[in-house]
Short mmCIF file of C-alpha atoms in Angstrom, two decimals:
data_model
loop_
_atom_site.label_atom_id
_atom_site.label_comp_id
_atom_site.label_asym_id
_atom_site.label_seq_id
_atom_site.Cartn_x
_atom_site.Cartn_y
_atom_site.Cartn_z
CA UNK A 125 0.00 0.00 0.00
CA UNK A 126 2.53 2.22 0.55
CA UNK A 127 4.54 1.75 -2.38
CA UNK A 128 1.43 2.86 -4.51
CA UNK A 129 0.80 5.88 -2.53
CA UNK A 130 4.22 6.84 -3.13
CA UNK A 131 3.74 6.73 -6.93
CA UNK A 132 0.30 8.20 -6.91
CA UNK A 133 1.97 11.21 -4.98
CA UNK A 134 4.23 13.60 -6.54
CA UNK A 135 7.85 12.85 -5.17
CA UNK A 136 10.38 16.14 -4.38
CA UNK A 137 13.48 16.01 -6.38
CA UNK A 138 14.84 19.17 -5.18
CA UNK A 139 13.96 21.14 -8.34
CA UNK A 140 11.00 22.90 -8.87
CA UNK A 141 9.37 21.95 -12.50
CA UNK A 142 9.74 26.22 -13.61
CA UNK A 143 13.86 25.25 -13.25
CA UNK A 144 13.59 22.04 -14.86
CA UNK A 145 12.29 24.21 -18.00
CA UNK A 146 14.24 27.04 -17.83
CA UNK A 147 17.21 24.74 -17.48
CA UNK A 148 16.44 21.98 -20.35
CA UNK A 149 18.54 24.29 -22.80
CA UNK A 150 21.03 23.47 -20.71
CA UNK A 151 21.13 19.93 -20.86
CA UNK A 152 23.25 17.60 -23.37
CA UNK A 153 20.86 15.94 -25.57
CA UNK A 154 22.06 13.21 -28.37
CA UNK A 155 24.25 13.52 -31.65
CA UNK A 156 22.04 14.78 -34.45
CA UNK A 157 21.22 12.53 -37.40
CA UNK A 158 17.97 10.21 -37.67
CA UNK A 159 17.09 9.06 -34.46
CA UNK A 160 15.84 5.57 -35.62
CA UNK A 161 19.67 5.01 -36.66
CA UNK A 162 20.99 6.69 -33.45
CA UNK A 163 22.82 3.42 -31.59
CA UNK A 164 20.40 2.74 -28.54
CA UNK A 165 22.36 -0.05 -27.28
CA UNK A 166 25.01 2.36 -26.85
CA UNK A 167 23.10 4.89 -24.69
CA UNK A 168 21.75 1.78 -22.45
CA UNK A 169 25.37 -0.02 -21.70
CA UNK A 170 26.69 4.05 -20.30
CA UNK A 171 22.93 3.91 -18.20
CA UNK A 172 24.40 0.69 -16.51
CA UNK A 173 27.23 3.21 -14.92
CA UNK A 174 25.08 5.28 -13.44
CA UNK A 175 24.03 2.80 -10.87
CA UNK A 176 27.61 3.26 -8.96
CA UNK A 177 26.78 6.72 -8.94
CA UNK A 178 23.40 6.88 -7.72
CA UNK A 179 24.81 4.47 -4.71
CA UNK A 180 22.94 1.06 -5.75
CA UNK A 181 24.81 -1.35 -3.04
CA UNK A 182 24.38 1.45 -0.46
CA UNK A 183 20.87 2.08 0.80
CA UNK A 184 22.06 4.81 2.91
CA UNK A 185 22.31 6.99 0.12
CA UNK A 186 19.94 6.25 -2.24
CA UNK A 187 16.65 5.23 0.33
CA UNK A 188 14.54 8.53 0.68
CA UNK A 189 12.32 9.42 3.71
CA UNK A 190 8.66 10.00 3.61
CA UNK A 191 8.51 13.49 3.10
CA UNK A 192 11.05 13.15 0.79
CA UNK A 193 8.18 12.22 -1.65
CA UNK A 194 5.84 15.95 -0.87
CA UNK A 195 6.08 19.15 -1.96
CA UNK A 196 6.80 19.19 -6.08
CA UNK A 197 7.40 22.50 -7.51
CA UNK A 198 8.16 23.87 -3.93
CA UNK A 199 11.42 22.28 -2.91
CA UNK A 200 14.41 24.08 -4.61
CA UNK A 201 17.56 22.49 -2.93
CA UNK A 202 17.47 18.45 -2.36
CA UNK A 203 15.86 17.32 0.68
CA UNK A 204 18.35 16.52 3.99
CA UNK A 205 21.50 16.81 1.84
CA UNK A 206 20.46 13.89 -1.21
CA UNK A 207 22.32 13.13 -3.62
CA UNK A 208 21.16 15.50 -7.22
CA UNK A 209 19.68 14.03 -9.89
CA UNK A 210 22.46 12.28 -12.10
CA UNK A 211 22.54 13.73 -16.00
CA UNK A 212 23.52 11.27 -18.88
CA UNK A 213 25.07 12.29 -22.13
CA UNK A 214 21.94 11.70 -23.47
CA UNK A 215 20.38 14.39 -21.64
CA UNK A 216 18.41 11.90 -19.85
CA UNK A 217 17.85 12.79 -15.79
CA UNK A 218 17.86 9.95 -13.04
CA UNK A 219 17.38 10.09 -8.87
CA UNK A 220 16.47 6.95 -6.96
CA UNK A 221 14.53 7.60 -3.78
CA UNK A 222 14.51 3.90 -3.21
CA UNK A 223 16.95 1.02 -4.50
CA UNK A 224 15.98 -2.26 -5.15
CA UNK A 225 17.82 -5.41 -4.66
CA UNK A 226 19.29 -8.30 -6.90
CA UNK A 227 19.36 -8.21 -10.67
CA UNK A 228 19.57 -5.05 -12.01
CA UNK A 229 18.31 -4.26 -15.71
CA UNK A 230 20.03 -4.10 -18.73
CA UNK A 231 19.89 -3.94 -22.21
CA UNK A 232 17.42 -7.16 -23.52
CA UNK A 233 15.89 -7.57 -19.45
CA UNK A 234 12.34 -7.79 -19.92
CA UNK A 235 10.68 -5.60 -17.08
CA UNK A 236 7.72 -5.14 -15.37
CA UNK A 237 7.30 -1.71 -13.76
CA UNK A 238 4.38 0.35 -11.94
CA UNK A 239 4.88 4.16 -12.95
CA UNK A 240 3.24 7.71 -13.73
CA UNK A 241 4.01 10.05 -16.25
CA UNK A 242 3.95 14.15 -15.66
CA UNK A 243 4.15 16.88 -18.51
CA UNK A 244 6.51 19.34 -16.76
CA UNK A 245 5.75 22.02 -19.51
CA UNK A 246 2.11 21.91 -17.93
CA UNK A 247 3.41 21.65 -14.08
CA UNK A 248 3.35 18.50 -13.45
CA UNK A 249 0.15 17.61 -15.34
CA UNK A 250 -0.41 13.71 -15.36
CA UNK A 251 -1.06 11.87 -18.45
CA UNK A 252 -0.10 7.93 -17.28
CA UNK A 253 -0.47 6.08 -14.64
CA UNK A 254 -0.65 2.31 -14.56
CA UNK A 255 -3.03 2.29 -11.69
CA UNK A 256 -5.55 3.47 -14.67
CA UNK A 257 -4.53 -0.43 -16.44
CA UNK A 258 -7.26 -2.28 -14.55
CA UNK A 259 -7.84 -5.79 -14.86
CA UNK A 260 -11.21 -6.46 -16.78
CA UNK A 261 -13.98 -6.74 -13.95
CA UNK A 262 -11.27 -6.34 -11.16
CA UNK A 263 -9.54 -3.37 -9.34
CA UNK A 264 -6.31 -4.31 -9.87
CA UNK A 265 -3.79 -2.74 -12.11
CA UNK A 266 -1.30 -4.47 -14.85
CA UNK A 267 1.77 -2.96 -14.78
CA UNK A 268 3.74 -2.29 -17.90
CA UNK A 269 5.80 -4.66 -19.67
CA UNK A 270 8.09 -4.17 -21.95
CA UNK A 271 11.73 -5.77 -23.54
CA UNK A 272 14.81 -3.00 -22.76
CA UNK A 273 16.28 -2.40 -26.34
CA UNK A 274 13.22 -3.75 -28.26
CA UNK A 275 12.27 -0.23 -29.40
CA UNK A 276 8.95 -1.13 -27.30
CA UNK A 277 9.39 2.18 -24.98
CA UNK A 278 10.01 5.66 -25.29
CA UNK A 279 14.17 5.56 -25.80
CA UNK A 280 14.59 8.09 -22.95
CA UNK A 281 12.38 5.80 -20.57
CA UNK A 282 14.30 2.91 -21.18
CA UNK A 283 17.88 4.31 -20.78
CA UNK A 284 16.29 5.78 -17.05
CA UNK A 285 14.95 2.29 -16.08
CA UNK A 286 18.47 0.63 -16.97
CA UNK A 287 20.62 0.16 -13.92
CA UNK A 288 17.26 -0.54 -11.80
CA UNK A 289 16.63 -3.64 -9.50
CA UNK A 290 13.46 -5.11 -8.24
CA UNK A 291 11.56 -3.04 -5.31
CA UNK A 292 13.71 -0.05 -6.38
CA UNK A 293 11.72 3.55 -7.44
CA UNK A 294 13.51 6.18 -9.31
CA UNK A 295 12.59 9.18 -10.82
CA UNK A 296 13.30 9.96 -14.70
CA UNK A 297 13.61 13.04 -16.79
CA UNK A 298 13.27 12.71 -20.56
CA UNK A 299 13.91 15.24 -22.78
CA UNK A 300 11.59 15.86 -25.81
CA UNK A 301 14.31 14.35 -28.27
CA UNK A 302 13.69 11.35 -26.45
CA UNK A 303 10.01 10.93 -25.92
CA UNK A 304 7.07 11.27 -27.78
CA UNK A 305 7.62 14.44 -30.17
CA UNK A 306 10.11 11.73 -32.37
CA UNK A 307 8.79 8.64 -30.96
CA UNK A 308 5.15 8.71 -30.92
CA UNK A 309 3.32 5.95 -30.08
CA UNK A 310 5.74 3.96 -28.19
CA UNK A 311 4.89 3.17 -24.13
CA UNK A 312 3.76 4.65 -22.03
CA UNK A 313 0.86 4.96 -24.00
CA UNK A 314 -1.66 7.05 -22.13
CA UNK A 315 -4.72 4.62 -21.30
CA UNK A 316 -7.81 7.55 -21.87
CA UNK A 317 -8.70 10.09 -23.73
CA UNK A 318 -8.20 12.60 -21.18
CA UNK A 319 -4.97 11.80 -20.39
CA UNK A 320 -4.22 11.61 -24.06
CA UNK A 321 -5.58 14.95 -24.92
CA UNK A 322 -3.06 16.61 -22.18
CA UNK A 323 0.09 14.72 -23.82
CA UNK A 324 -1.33 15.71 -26.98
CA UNK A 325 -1.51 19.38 -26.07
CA UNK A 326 2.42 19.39 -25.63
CA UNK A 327 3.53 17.46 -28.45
CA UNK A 328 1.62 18.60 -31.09
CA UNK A 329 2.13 22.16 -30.09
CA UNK A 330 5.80 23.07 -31.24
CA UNK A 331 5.95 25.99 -28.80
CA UNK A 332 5.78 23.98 -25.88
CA UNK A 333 8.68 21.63 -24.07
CA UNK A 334 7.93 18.17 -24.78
CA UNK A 335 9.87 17.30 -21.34
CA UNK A 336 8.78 14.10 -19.68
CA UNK A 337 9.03 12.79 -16.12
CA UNK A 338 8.02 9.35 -14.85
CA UNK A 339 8.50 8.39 -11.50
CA UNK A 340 8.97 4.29 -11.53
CA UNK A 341 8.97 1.38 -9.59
CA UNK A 342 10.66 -2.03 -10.48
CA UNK A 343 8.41 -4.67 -9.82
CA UNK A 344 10.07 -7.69 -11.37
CA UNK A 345 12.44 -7.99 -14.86
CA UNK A 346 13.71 -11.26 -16.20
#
């Protein structure tokens, strides 16, 4: 129960979602050229360093308190001294509030994860959330499944999750180059109209910052 309150709350990251967007032109996004050729695999072997950094072996340092997960858009510096997200050539942002144990996922791991989706161009505006994939004539929700490096998911999704083990929750930043403005249609796929309409609104509006963020949670990967 808790671990689904968690994701159905927003969790702090220590940057509030106006300095996210006024930052993205900041970020390092990937080497130009047709992103259907760009070499994934590449992009989710470098995700499997991250986990060193982000302190997978050391709970300590990656294992967030409640209130760690309150207050989006308020909190500017990270909560009781935590460690910032982590920034991959890609662009790509990652932060685990919680790390998992065992196996951790790689490139051709199929995974099974419980997550949400937020539109930081529309502050924080949700438009996934796999509590919404009910079970016909039950109340329980199928998570999403999907094959790292199968071209299933969003590229930018994938490269977060990599570097994740089972139990663990982590919090992902995609940048538009990433997600759904060049790679519609892959998952997350929003499950109803509504929350289609309010991805569509950013996407198909070339004004606005396609920027993603999904907060996750590893529930098993094979």
């Amino acid at each position: 129960i808790a671990s689904i309150a968690i994701l159905a709350s927003p969790i702090a990251f220590g940057f509030p979602l106006a300095m996210l967007h006024g930052k993205r032109s900041s970020v390092r996004t990937m080497a130009s050229g047709d992103p259907a050729g760009n070499d994934r695999r590449s992009l989710l072997t470098e995700s499997v360093l991250v986990a060193t950094v982000l302190g997978i072996g050391n709970p300590e340092r990656a294992s967030a308190q409640p209130k760690d997960f309150a207050n989006i858009d308020t909190q500017a510096p990270p909560p009781d001294g935590a460690a910032p997200f982590v920034t991959l050539s890609s662009g790509v942002r990652v932060k685990d509030f919680k790390v998992g144990s065992g196996e951790t996922a790689k490139a051709g791991s199929t995974v099974s994860v419980q997550c949400n989706g937020r539109l930081l161009n529309l502050n924080g505006v949700a438009f996934y959330n796999t509590k919404n994939n009910k079970v016909e004539g039950t109340d329980f929700a199928e998570p999403l499944v999907f094959k790292i490096g199968s071209g299933a998911a969003l590229p930018g999704f994938e490269e977060g999750v990599v570097g994740m083990a089972k139990g663990g929750i982590r919090r992902i930043i995609v940048p538009a180059e990433l997600g759904y403005s060049k790679y519609p249609g892959l998952e997350p796929i929003p499950k109803t109209p509504l929350d289609q309409k309010a991805l569509d609104s950013v996407i198909k509006n070339p004004r606005r910052d396609a920027t993603l963020l999904f907060d996750v949670k590893l529930e098993r990967l094979k």
